[in-house]
């Protein structure tokens, strides 16, 4: 019997020591109160009879809680014997320790444990229709930040393996910076109004933090912990790749880089766990799982998981190939730097944005002109059929509700004429440095060249790459790309060689030249953006020298596109008068946010970022272009309103006056002036003035 009791105690102490301790405290106090009540009830007190048991128990408890209550037991403790006095004092002392001290201590410890468990995220979280972010990297805070611009209040739960406090601080700083910046802009907007009017408008329009973020630390592979954050009730689950930049040891960092280059098993493992939960019958409908993919091995396994686990209308898995997308974006910005200004707005929830709605399939040549007849607050773009077989229409507008906003049909006398022989001019690009997306950038250049190279043997792309020898060797010296005319092996410390090469290329080319400065995304945290910033200093020095030697030098002929990984370096780059700062992580974050909310945008984004590779003259894919006004039009259009301009450009692009092989349905989205001032036709088009000159770039959506 004794052995079984000892065994029972040993097992329960090992499994739940807190519960055993509480049981022991309660048992001891019950026994103690019982014995104390018997003793007090049987004390021989002068002038009193024997005290009833329950009254003695009450007196015992009151003495323990308040020693002054001993007068309920004896009126004059000093007149009693030593035995009575010592007995009462012993009961008080023992009771204070065993009851008051032990119980209060246990409760205090329980409260402390409750707070610690809540902070650690070990308790179940009852929430629904929220966004779940699994893992953390340099793009994560941008995803959360972009949710600030959503019309509805958002709830976000982040589950990470470690660094909870650091991540909470990063989120708080990022959100606070955005809220402060937006409120400064609002104050500036109404600065010319009177005091009362200004303060009323600022108070009414103040940018508010409409997002709740909960960060929990735990195991992203744990089914229990995923259930604890209500993954089965989330509207969006975003699975991010882990950062490789936070390690301090260079040897450890290099091993990590080599491992992730081969494949990301953590992403696959996390997706398997999440897909198993979201595809279950008890999970919510129309859940979307957005997965970051950085390599072919991971993509292949993710596609296999999609085949097994994806259930349309239940568990929708969206694989986002971030390196390919960023490569396409950086290539487009090198070819048409003005798109950086445009995409900053279009690929976000702020201002003019891409929207979509499910709609019966209609040819664009019917859909666009018919829609333009009765709508002035949204721009129709195209129709597409997505992988699920549904038909969607796509638009650009400030608000989703603007898509449904109708107006009376108007007659327009305004017209424009397009250049029948328009062709994109030769593009000269200098690439400085490298990142993990170099091959994706080159593939995007290949597609552009395939679409726009003429049949006369001329080359539309002239690219020079300046990088260290090690990375040139990894790319096989770019020999497989015929449009790369030269490669210059130079480390960041070869300043004179870098500057001489850039100066020679800029001086030799009579057309515009783009200089793309890449940032190594595989560098250690302390080295992030270091080489890109150094190269920026070199380039800016060359431009300043040219302006000093030749005051007539056209600085607009040289576009500097700087890729930075860490948004904190944005102000540093801007201080060097560079407008085309590409925060690569920010673009991916914005796209992931939008794709998560509107899944049908995924196919649309893939389409606009990929140039046609068909050289037969049939251009199926449509892209956003920045076209020179002086080359695109026969005559510079007169001033007008945006609604007139949009309709006139579209009608001219499909006009029968054009040769059939030059009829490319073209939708005007806005224009960019030298220096970066951008006007997008979002909002009430009849109130937007259009004043363009030959130096401006027209932003259009077209298939060529």
XYZ file of C-alpha atoms in Angstrom:
704
model
C 0.000 0.000 0.000
C 2.761 2.386 0.972
C 4.594 1.583 -2.287
C 1.466 2.370 -4.367
C 0.936 5.662 -2.527
C 4.566 6.659 -3.087
C 4.282 5.674 -6.770
C 1.085 7.723 -7.212
C 2.655 10.754 -5.533
C 5.850 10.426 -7.578
C 3.979 10.231 -10.911
C 1.714 13.182 -10.195
C 4.547 15.324 -8.827
C 6.444 14.694 -12.067
C 3.408 15.406 -14.292
C 1.802 18.309 -12.454
C 3.710 19.507 -9.370
C 1.512 22.598 -9.050
C -1.654 20.568 -8.681
C -0.048 18.227 -6.102
C 1.224 21.208 -4.127
C -2.223 22.845 -4.106
C -3.790 19.567 -2.980
C -1.235 19.225 -0.167
C -1.843 22.803 1.000
C -5.596 22.342 1.044
C -5.379 18.969 2.809
C -3.011 20.297 5.476
C -5.231 23.337 6.136
C -8.394 21.246 6.411
C -6.727 18.950 8.934
C -5.207 21.921 10.754
C -8.547 23.780 11.022
C -10.267 20.623 12.234
C -7.704 19.979 14.985
C -7.542 23.670 15.955
C -11.329 23.834 16.259
C -11.335 20.764 18.500
C -8.619 22.224 20.723
C -10.266 25.653 21.047
C -13.691 24.096 21.580
C -12.357 21.961 24.432
C -10.235 24.597 26.224
C -11.311 25.036 29.880
C -11.987 28.760 29.971
C -13.085 30.453 33.195
C -16.699 31.553 33.197
C -17.575 29.899 29.871
C -19.020 26.652 28.767
C -17.606 24.310 26.150
C -17.562 26.127 22.731
C -19.495 24.440 19.842
C -17.320 22.964 17.055
C -18.470 25.225 14.195
C -18.131 28.333 16.340
C -14.639 27.170 17.318
C -13.808 26.667 13.599
C -15.031 30.205 12.838
C -12.943 31.607 15.706
C -9.886 29.729 14.431
C -10.178 31.248 10.949
C -10.816 34.771 12.265
C -7.756 34.534 14.573
C -5.581 33.450 11.641
C -6.818 36.269 9.391
C -6.748 38.842 12.181
C -4.836 37.982 15.427
C -6.847 40.670 17.261
C -9.885 38.408 17.003
C -8.424 36.190 19.751
C -10.793 38.087 22.096
C -13.656 35.984 20.686
C -11.988 32.970 22.287
C -10.877 34.520 25.586
C -11.761 37.952 26.900
C -8.502 38.471 28.859
C -5.614 36.502 27.478
C -3.351 37.876 30.203
C -5.479 36.347 32.948
C -5.342 32.907 31.426
C -2.659 30.334 31.840
C 0.467 29.969 29.743
C -0.918 26.867 27.991
C -3.939 28.752 26.641
C -1.835 31.696 25.473
C 0.771 29.489 23.785
C -1.935 27.344 22.156
C -3.678 30.396 20.658
C -0.398 31.882 19.449
C 0.669 28.582 17.868
C -2.630 28.302 16.040
C -2.250 31.900 14.778
C 1.390 31.457 13.651
C 0.915 28.068 12.034
C -2.327 29.206 10.372
C -0.715 32.365 8.994
C 2.065 30.296 7.425
C 0.026 27.331 6.178
C -3.123 29.143 5.106
C -2.525 32.834 4.521
C 1.083 32.517 3.329
C 0.838 29.276 1.345
C -2.488 29.976 -0.368
C -1.668 33.597 -1.208
C 1.765 32.523 -2.450
C 0.228 29.807 -4.616
C -2.379 32.200 -6.077
C 0.277 34.864 -6.707
C 2.449 32.314 -8.468
C -0.580 31.161 -10.477
C -1.296 34.739 -11.619
C 2.361 35.179 -12.542
C 2.312 31.921 -14.523
C -0.898 33.011 -16.277
C 0.755 36.252 -17.409
C 3.917 34.424 -18.475
C 1.909 31.824 -20.404
C -0.117 34.554 -22.093
C 3.069 36.374 -23.105
C 4.628 33.142 -24.310
C 1.507 32.292 -26.285
C 0.852 28.919 -24.750
C -2.893 29.491 -24.315
C -5.526 29.019 -26.977
C -6.441 32.163 -28.886
C -10.137 32.475 -29.793
C -10.176 34.537 -32.986
C -11.602 34.221 -36.509
C -11.407 35.907 -39.926
C -7.841 36.936 -39.140
C -4.494 36.814 -40.948
C -1.846 34.341 -39.782
C 1.852 34.914 -40.534
C 4.124 31.914 -39.997
C 7.882 32.536 -39.687
C 9.590 35.902 -40.015
C 11.909 37.576 -42.516
C 12.784 41.014 -43.866
C 9.509 41.176 -45.813
C 7.198 40.395 -42.903
C 6.948 43.839 -41.303
C 6.124 45.324 -44.718
C 3.223 42.895 -45.131
C 1.796 43.983 -41.784
C 2.494 47.645 -42.517
C 0.590 47.562 -45.822
C -2.483 46.240 -43.999
C -2.766 49.680 -42.369
C -4.246 50.946 -45.629
C -7.066 48.384 -45.723
C -10.556 49.827 -45.375
C -11.527 47.371 -42.620
C -9.810 46.765 -39.286
C -7.395 43.826 -39.517
C -6.335 41.188 -36.976
C -2.924 39.580 -37.447
C -1.402 36.685 -35.501
C 2.313 36.002 -35.990
C 3.825 32.669 -34.930
C 7.618 32.523 -34.804
C 10.200 30.122 -33.403
C 12.143 32.829 -31.523
C 12.904 36.574 -31.186
C 9.376 37.492 -30.041
C 10.347 40.708 -28.234
C 12.575 41.836 -31.109
C 9.832 41.217 -33.674
C 7.233 43.058 -31.586
C 9.563 46.036 -31.403
C 10.182 45.909 -35.180
C 6.447 45.868 -35.911
C 5.725 48.679 -33.484
C 8.465 50.892 -34.926
C 7.386 50.211 -38.521
C 3.718 50.964 -37.845
C 4.489 54.042 -35.734
C 6.715 55.423 -38.504
C 3.966 54.966 -41.112
C 1.241 56.512 -38.941
C 3.455 59.502 -38.129
C 4.449 60.009 -41.789
C 0.853 59.833 -43.026
C -0.340 62.269 -40.352
C 2.452 64.709 -41.257
C 1.235 64.571 -44.855
C -2.345 65.266 -43.731
C -1.212 68.250 -41.642
C 0.744 69.560 -44.625
C -2.265 69.081 -46.928
C -4.444 71.417 -44.835
C -1.665 73.793 -43.738
C -3.119 76.754 -45.663
C -6.558 76.537 -44.019
C -7.528 78.590 -40.989
C -6.672 77.398 -37.479
C -10.069 75.936 -36.568
C -10.801 74.584 -40.035
C -7.331 73.062 -40.299
C -7.493 71.340 -36.921
C -11.000 70.046 -37.590
C -9.939 68.533 -40.938
C -6.764 67.057 -39.458
C -8.711 65.499 -36.583
C -11.404 64.146 -38.915
C -8.940 62.723 -41.488
C -6.223 61.585 -39.080
C -4.559 58.350 -40.143
C -5.409 55.708 -37.566
C -3.828 52.429 -36.598
C -6.552 50.017 -37.705
C -4.616 46.819 -37.086
C -4.171 44.517 -34.086
C -1.024 42.378 -34.099
C -0.366 39.478 -31.717
C 3.076 37.852 -31.794
C 3.425 34.374 -30.301
C 6.542 32.316 -29.858
C 6.339 28.597 -30.512
C 6.734 25.782 -32.994
C 5.260 26.531 -36.447
C 5.298 22.785 -37.161
C 3.126 21.971 -34.131
C -0.465 21.061 -34.956
C -1.548 22.023 -31.434
C 0.049 25.464 -31.593
C -1.450 26.083 -35.028
C -4.858 25.192 -33.600
C -4.114 27.457 -30.615
C -3.891 30.447 -32.990
C -7.074 29.311 -34.811
C -5.474 28.592 -38.186
C -8.619 26.706 -39.154
C -10.613 29.974 -38.823
C -8.113 32.324 -40.495
C -9.019 33.991 -43.795
C -5.364 34.150 -44.945
C -2.312 32.126 -43.893
C 1.035 33.512 -45.089
C 4.006 31.126 -44.925
C 7.294 33.014 -45.127
C 10.788 31.711 -45.668
C 13.102 32.120 -42.692
C 15.711 34.878 -42.740
C 19.318 33.886 -43.276
C 20.745 37.305 -42.422
C 20.471 37.184 -38.632
C 23.358 34.812 -37.959
C 26.583 36.323 -36.648
C 29.000 33.507 -37.409
C 30.118 33.759 -41.061
C 30.729 30.003 -41.261
C 27.217 29.285 -39.993
C 25.817 31.899 -42.375
C 27.550 30.360 -45.396
C 26.214 26.924 -44.515
C 22.739 28.367 -44.215
C 23.021 30.095 -47.605
C 24.200 26.871 -49.271
C 21.335 24.941 -47.690
C 18.577 27.385 -48.713
C 19.932 27.594 -52.261
C 19.154 23.880 -52.648
C 15.665 24.028 -51.171
C 13.584 25.156 -48.213
C 12.368 22.091 -46.347
C 10.945 24.253 -43.545
C 8.515 25.904 -45.954
C 7.401 22.512 -47.263
C 6.973 21.091 -43.761
C 4.969 24.113 -42.593
C 2.724 24.004 -45.665
C 2.012 20.302 -45.143
C 0.902 20.970 -41.578
C -1.213 24.009 -42.479
C -2.797 22.372 -45.544
C -3.786 19.367 -43.438
C -5.699 21.660 -41.061
C -7.268 24.037 -43.591
C -8.460 21.233 -45.866
C -10.368 19.550 -43.010
C -14.162 19.704 -42.872
C -14.189 21.754 -39.674
C -12.075 24.568 -41.159
C -13.557 27.754 -42.638
C -14.372 28.015 -46.337
C -12.348 30.031 -48.872
C -9.157 30.065 -46.839
C -6.102 31.237 -48.777
C -2.582 30.019 -48.072
C 0.135 32.202 -49.597
C 3.516 30.444 -49.726
C 6.865 32.083 -50.494
C 9.028 30.058 -52.883
C 12.674 30.796 -53.663
C 13.886 27.703 -55.537
C 12.827 24.980 -57.975
C 13.018 22.140 -55.423
C 10.562 23.861 -53.081
C 8.282 24.823 -55.970
C 8.095 21.220 -57.152
C 7.119 19.904 -53.709
C 4.633 22.727 -53.131
C 2.929 21.889 -56.434
C 2.666 18.253 -55.341
C 1.068 19.347 -52.060
C -1.373 21.499 -54.035
C -2.355 18.477 -56.117
C -3.046 16.472 -52.952
C -4.497 19.011 -50.548
C -5.969 21.940 -52.445
C -9.759 22.040 -52.363
C -11.323 24.815 -54.428
C -13.536 26.953 -52.216
C -11.989 25.474 -49.086
C -8.188 25.404 -49.044
C -6.652 27.548 -51.789
C -2.833 27.410 -51.941
C -1.061 30.240 -53.793
C 2.682 29.720 -54.449
C 4.524 33.028 -54.908
C 7.940 32.723 -56.569
C 9.496 35.787 -54.983
C 12.852 35.642 -56.791
C 11.192 35.400 -60.192
C 8.791 38.248 -59.420
C 11.517 40.508 -58.055
C 13.719 39.684 -61.027
C 10.913 40.715 -63.381
C 10.252 43.916 -61.417
C 13.926 44.943 -61.360
C 14.231 44.231 -65.100
C 11.141 46.313 -65.875
C 12.404 49.192 -63.744
C 15.764 49.079 -65.555
C 13.984 49.269 -68.910
C 11.323 51.774 -67.810
C 12.349 53.422 -64.505
C 9.093 55.386 -64.351
C 7.249 52.165 -63.499
C 8.822 52.290 -60.043
C 6.728 55.383 -59.239
C 3.623 53.747 -60.683
C 3.937 50.349 -58.988
C 4.589 51.950 -55.607
C 0.933 52.945 -55.664
C -0.706 50.292 -57.833
C 0.809 47.399 -55.875
C -0.421 48.695 -52.531
C -3.678 49.320 -50.692
C -3.051 53.063 -50.734
C -4.373 55.281 -53.535
C -4.868 53.870 -57.028
C -4.925 50.087 -56.803
C -5.681 47.022 -58.914
C -9.096 45.519 -58.182
C -10.966 42.543 -59.567
C -14.491 41.153 -59.637
C -15.973 37.940 -60.929
C -17.756 38.724 -64.176
C -19.004 36.971 -67.290
C -16.248 36.660 -69.882
C -16.378 39.326 -72.589
C -13.761 40.187 -75.260
C -11.768 43.243 -74.167
C -12.677 45.081 -77.381
C -16.313 44.946 -76.226
C -15.857 45.133 -72.469
C -13.571 48.204 -72.286
C -15.466 50.689 -74.535
C -18.824 49.645 -73.092
C -17.585 50.059 -69.520
C -16.058 53.471 -70.287
C -19.435 54.730 -71.469
C -20.954 54.635 -67.966
C -18.037 54.767 -65.529
C -15.665 57.605 -64.643
C -14.134 56.453 -61.361
C -12.513 53.191 -62.435
C -10.398 52.190 -65.429
C -11.189 48.825 -67.064
C -8.140 46.763 -68.018
C -8.962 43.255 -69.169
C -10.777 39.954 -68.633
C -9.007 36.778 -67.597
C -9.962 33.185 -66.824
C -8.069 31.912 -63.773
C -6.944 28.365 -63.017
C -10.215 27.598 -61.218
C -12.136 28.234 -64.469
C -13.778 31.460 -63.267
C -13.838 34.677 -65.280
C -12.655 37.928 -63.689
C -12.541 41.537 -64.837
C -9.685 43.777 -63.677
C -9.684 47.503 -62.964
C -7.690 50.395 -61.516
C -9.475 52.633 -59.005
C -9.056 54.327 -55.645
C -11.765 52.263 -53.936
C -13.318 48.915 -54.708
C -16.760 50.523 -54.564
C -15.774 52.808 -57.469
C -16.044 49.823 -59.831
C -19.832 49.858 -59.429
C -20.124 53.656 -59.560
C -21.981 54.603 -62.756
C -22.652 57.877 -64.572
C -24.524 59.237 -67.573
C -23.023 58.532 -70.983
C -21.113 61.498 -72.411
C -20.207 62.417 -75.956
C -16.552 63.277 -76.583
C -15.106 65.280 -79.447
C -11.548 64.991 -78.137
C -9.184 62.736 -80.119
C -5.504 61.826 -80.457
C -3.425 60.199 -83.199
C -0.859 57.508 -82.516
C 2.436 56.922 -84.271
C 1.824 53.954 -86.598
C 5.499 53.002 -86.512
C 6.005 53.296 -82.759
C 8.732 51.046 -81.366
C 10.602 51.065 -78.092
C 14.062 52.529 -78.545
C 17.327 50.796 -77.651
C 17.841 50.266 -73.926
C 21.281 50.633 -72.341
C 21.647 49.094 -68.889
C 24.607 48.924 -66.511
C 24.266 46.389 -63.699
C 26.378 46.934 -60.590
C 26.724 44.083 -58.098
C 24.603 40.976 -57.700
C 21.845 39.275 -55.718
C 20.186 35.861 -55.666
C 17.846 36.949 -58.467
C 20.413 37.623 -61.200
C 19.214 34.757 -63.400
C 15.590 35.802 -62.984
C 16.510 39.357 -63.965
C 18.271 38.046 -67.073
C 15.315 35.839 -68.005
C 13.037 38.879 -67.809
C 15.442 40.760 -70.114
C 15.343 37.776 -72.500
C 11.547 37.932 -72.688
C 11.582 41.686 -73.308
C 14.183 41.261 -76.043
C 12.151 38.474 -77.650
C 9.112 40.748 -77.882
C 10.793 43.978 -78.957
C 13.864 42.968 -80.980
C 13.449 43.945 -84.621
C 14.036 41.548 -87.480
C 16.719 43.754 -89.028
C 19.497 42.273 -86.899
C 19.755 45.262 -84.542
C 19.920 44.676 -80.799
C 17.418 46.476 -78.567
C 19.286 45.626 -75.358
C 22.865 46.581 -74.486
C 23.884 45.427 -71.006
C 27.169 45.747 -69.133
C 27.694 43.911 -65.839
C 30.226 45.082 -63.243
C 30.715 42.594 -60.424
C 33.417 40.689 -58.544
C 35.047 37.755 -60.309
C 33.558 35.117 -58.018
C 29.986 36.059 -58.873
C 30.753 36.524 -62.554
C 32.045 32.951 -62.536
C 28.818 31.746 -60.895
C 26.902 33.292 -63.796
C 29.361 31.785 -66.320
C 30.379 35.340 -67.173
C 26.855 35.882 -68.612
C 27.922 34.156 -71.832
C 24.485 32.627 -72.423
C 22.953 36.097 -72.764
C 23.861 37.667 -76.146
C 22.617 41.086 -75.065
C 25.299 41.282 -72.329
C 28.041 42.998 -74.338
C 30.635 43.268 -71.603
C 31.431 42.039 -68.105
C 33.893 43.898 -65.898
C 35.424 42.008 -62.956
C 35.726 44.547 -60.153
C 35.276 44.398 -56.407
C 33.702 47.201 -54.412
C 37.189 48.496 -53.633
C 38.108 48.994 -57.315
C 36.636 52.490 -57.378
C 38.644 53.838 -60.307
C 37.831 50.871 -62.571
C 34.116 51.056 -61.749
C 33.918 54.814 -62.288
C 35.935 54.744 -65.513
C 33.738 51.991 -66.982
C 30.462 53.730 -66.106
C 31.711 57.089 -67.397
C 32.782 55.500 -70.692
C 29.429 53.769 -71.260
C 27.355 56.841 -70.355
C 29.454 59.057 -72.647
C 29.346 56.593 -75.550
C 25.581 56.032 -75.607
C 23.531 58.831 -77.072
C 20.265 57.483 -75.643
C 19.073 57.009 -72.071
C 21.107 54.757 -69.790
C 19.831 52.944 -66.719
C 22.192 51.985 -63.911
C 20.816 49.138 -61.807
C 22.564 48.823 -58.440
C 21.822 45.471 -56.825
C 22.014 44.635 -53.128
C 23.242 41.222 -51.999
C 20.276 39.708 -50.164
C 22.471 36.863 -48.856
C 24.805 39.159 -46.913
C 25.059 39.177 -43.138
C 22.839 41.626 -41.289
C 25.658 44.095 -40.668
C 26.591 44.041 -44.369
C 23.080 44.383 -45.819
C 23.011 47.124 -48.514
C 26.647 48.077 -47.774
C 27.928 47.396 -51.312
C 24.860 48.955 -52.920
C 25.363 52.171 -50.943
C 29.067 52.273 -51.862
C 28.228 51.818 -55.566
C 25.647 54.580 -55.258
C 28.339 56.975 -54.021
C 30.479 56.099 -57.063
C 27.633 56.649 -59.539
C 26.477 59.897 -57.981
C 30.048 61.189 -58.055
C 30.207 60.469 -61.818
C 26.929 62.300 -62.484
C 27.950 65.298 -60.372
C 31.303 65.499 -62.182
C 29.565 65.454 -65.575
C 27.187 68.222 -64.521
C 30.116 70.275 -63.189
C 32.126 69.866 -66.415
C 29.112 70.375 -68.667
C 26.226 72.450 -67.230
C 24.094 71.374 -70.208
C 24.472 67.675 -69.370
C 21.007 66.062 -69.283
C 20.923 64.310 -65.927
C 17.514 62.876 -66.874
C 19.327 60.718 -69.455
C 20.833 58.643 -66.647
C 18.378 56.742 -64.444
C 19.790 55.246 -61.260
C 17.777 52.366 -59.840
C 19.005 51.319 -56.392
C 17.772 48.099 -54.824
C 17.896 48.095 -51.035
C 16.852 45.308 -48.677
C 16.491 47.233 -45.419
C 13.861 50.045 -45.535
C 15.890 51.944 -42.920
C 18.368 52.835 -45.677
C 15.707 54.532 -47.789
C 16.462 58.022 -46.442
C 20.187 57.507 -46.991
C 19.625 56.742 -50.668
C 17.210 59.645 -51.118
C 19.798 62.031 -49.700
C 21.861 61.292 -52.822
C 19.053 62.639 -55.052
C 18.083 59.213 -56.341
C 14.347 58.967 -56.968
C 14.246 55.389 -58.175
C 14.806 53.605 -54.893
C 13.522 50.042 -55.133
C 12.843 48.488 -51.746
C 12.591 44.977 -53.139
C 11.072 43.415 -50.018
C 8.370 46.060 -49.960
C 7.096 45.128 -53.433
C 6.807 41.457 -52.570
C 5.083 42.329 -49.301
C 2.535 44.524 -51.040
C 1.809 41.814 -53.606
C 1.450 39.105 -50.967
C -0.992 41.308 -49.048
C -3.113 41.980 -52.124
C -2.999 38.379 -53.368
C -4.086 37.148 -49.942
C -7.117 39.432 -50.007
C -7.947 39.015 -53.713
C -6.662 35.674 -54.992
C -7.674 36.383 -58.613
C -5.013 39.130 -58.759
C -2.306 36.460 -58.726
C -2.823 35.464 -62.372
C -3.069 39.126 -63.350
C 0.250 39.999 -61.686
C 1.992 37.091 -63.366
C 0.681 38.350 -66.693
C 1.729 42.009 -66.395
C 5.207 41.111 -65.147
C 5.985 38.715 -68.024
C 6.785 39.970 -71.511
C 5.654 37.896 -74.488
C 8.183 35.456 -75.893
C 6.219 34.812 -79.100
C 7.980 36.502 -82.040
C 5.250 35.673 -84.592
C 3.521 39.008 -84.065
C 0.777 37.725 -81.791
C 1.033 39.376 -78.376
C -1.287 37.644 -75.917
C 0.209 38.931 -72.689
C -0.429 42.501 -71.563
C 1.994 44.643 -69.581
C 2.251 48.109 -68.088
C 4.543 50.310 -70.209
C 6.083 53.754 -69.856
C 6.174 55.173 -73.396
C 7.697 58.469 -74.505
C 4.938 60.933 -75.379
C 7.021 62.367 -78.226
C 7.374 58.924 -79.852
C 3.978 57.398 -79.032
C 1.829 60.211 -80.496
C 1.986 61.792 -83.932
C 1.202 65.113 -82.271
C 1.412 66.099 -78.604
C -2.177 65.907 -77.245
C -3.861 69.108 -76.121
C -4.942 69.672 -72.530
C -8.111 67.836 -71.540
C -9.746 65.858 -68.748
C -8.690 62.308 -67.871
C -11.993 60.726 -68.978
C -11.612 62.301 -72.437
C -7.978 61.259 -72.679
C -8.558 57.607 -71.661
C -11.308 57.180 -74.243
C -9.377 58.957 -76.980
C -6.236 56.838 -76.493
C -8.218 53.601 -76.467
C -10.198 54.515 -79.597
C -7.001 55.524 -81.411
C -5.240 52.246 -80.466
C -7.930 50.128 -82.146
C -8.679 52.556 -84.957
C -9.122 51.159 -88.442
C -6.733 53.864 -89.615
C -3.939 51.780 -88.096
C -2.520 48.732 -89.877
C -4.052 45.558 -88.470
C -0.720 44.433 -87.022
C -0.462 47.763 -85.152
C -3.870 47.670 -83.466
C -3.012 47.025 -79.822
C -5.836 47.889 -77.383
C -4.224 50.448 -75.094
C -5.596 51.824 -71.832
C -3.986 54.997 -70.470
C -3.385 54.841 -66.706
C -1.533 58.126 -66.198
C 1.746 59.863 -66.939
C 5.065 60.685 -65.301
C 6.873 63.999 -65.669
C 10.673 64.444 -65.532
C 11.775 64.297 -61.901
C 9.182 61.699 -60.962
C 5.925 63.644 -60.552
C 3.279 60.996 -61.261
C -0.365 61.501 -62.193
C -2.585 58.408 -62.172
C -6.147 58.638 -63.474
C -7.791 57.316 -60.304
C -10.783 58.994 -58.744
C -13.273 61.127 -60.654
C -11.693 61.224 -64.116
C -13.803 64.198 -65.204
C -12.044 66.299 -62.519
C -8.441 65.268 -63.339
C -6.561 67.645 -65.643
C -4.249 66.129 -68.258
C -1.404 68.383 -69.358
C 1.388 66.405 -71.002
C 4.497 67.521 -72.851
C 6.932 65.774 -75.187
C 9.301 65.092 -72.280
C 6.723 63.104 -70.299
C 6.235 59.334 -70.209
C 2.740 57.963 -70.755
C 1.778 54.994 -68.548
C -0.326 52.529 -70.506
C -1.664 49.000 -70.199
C -1.249 47.228 -73.519
C -0.201 43.968 -75.140
C 2.624 45.715 -77.017
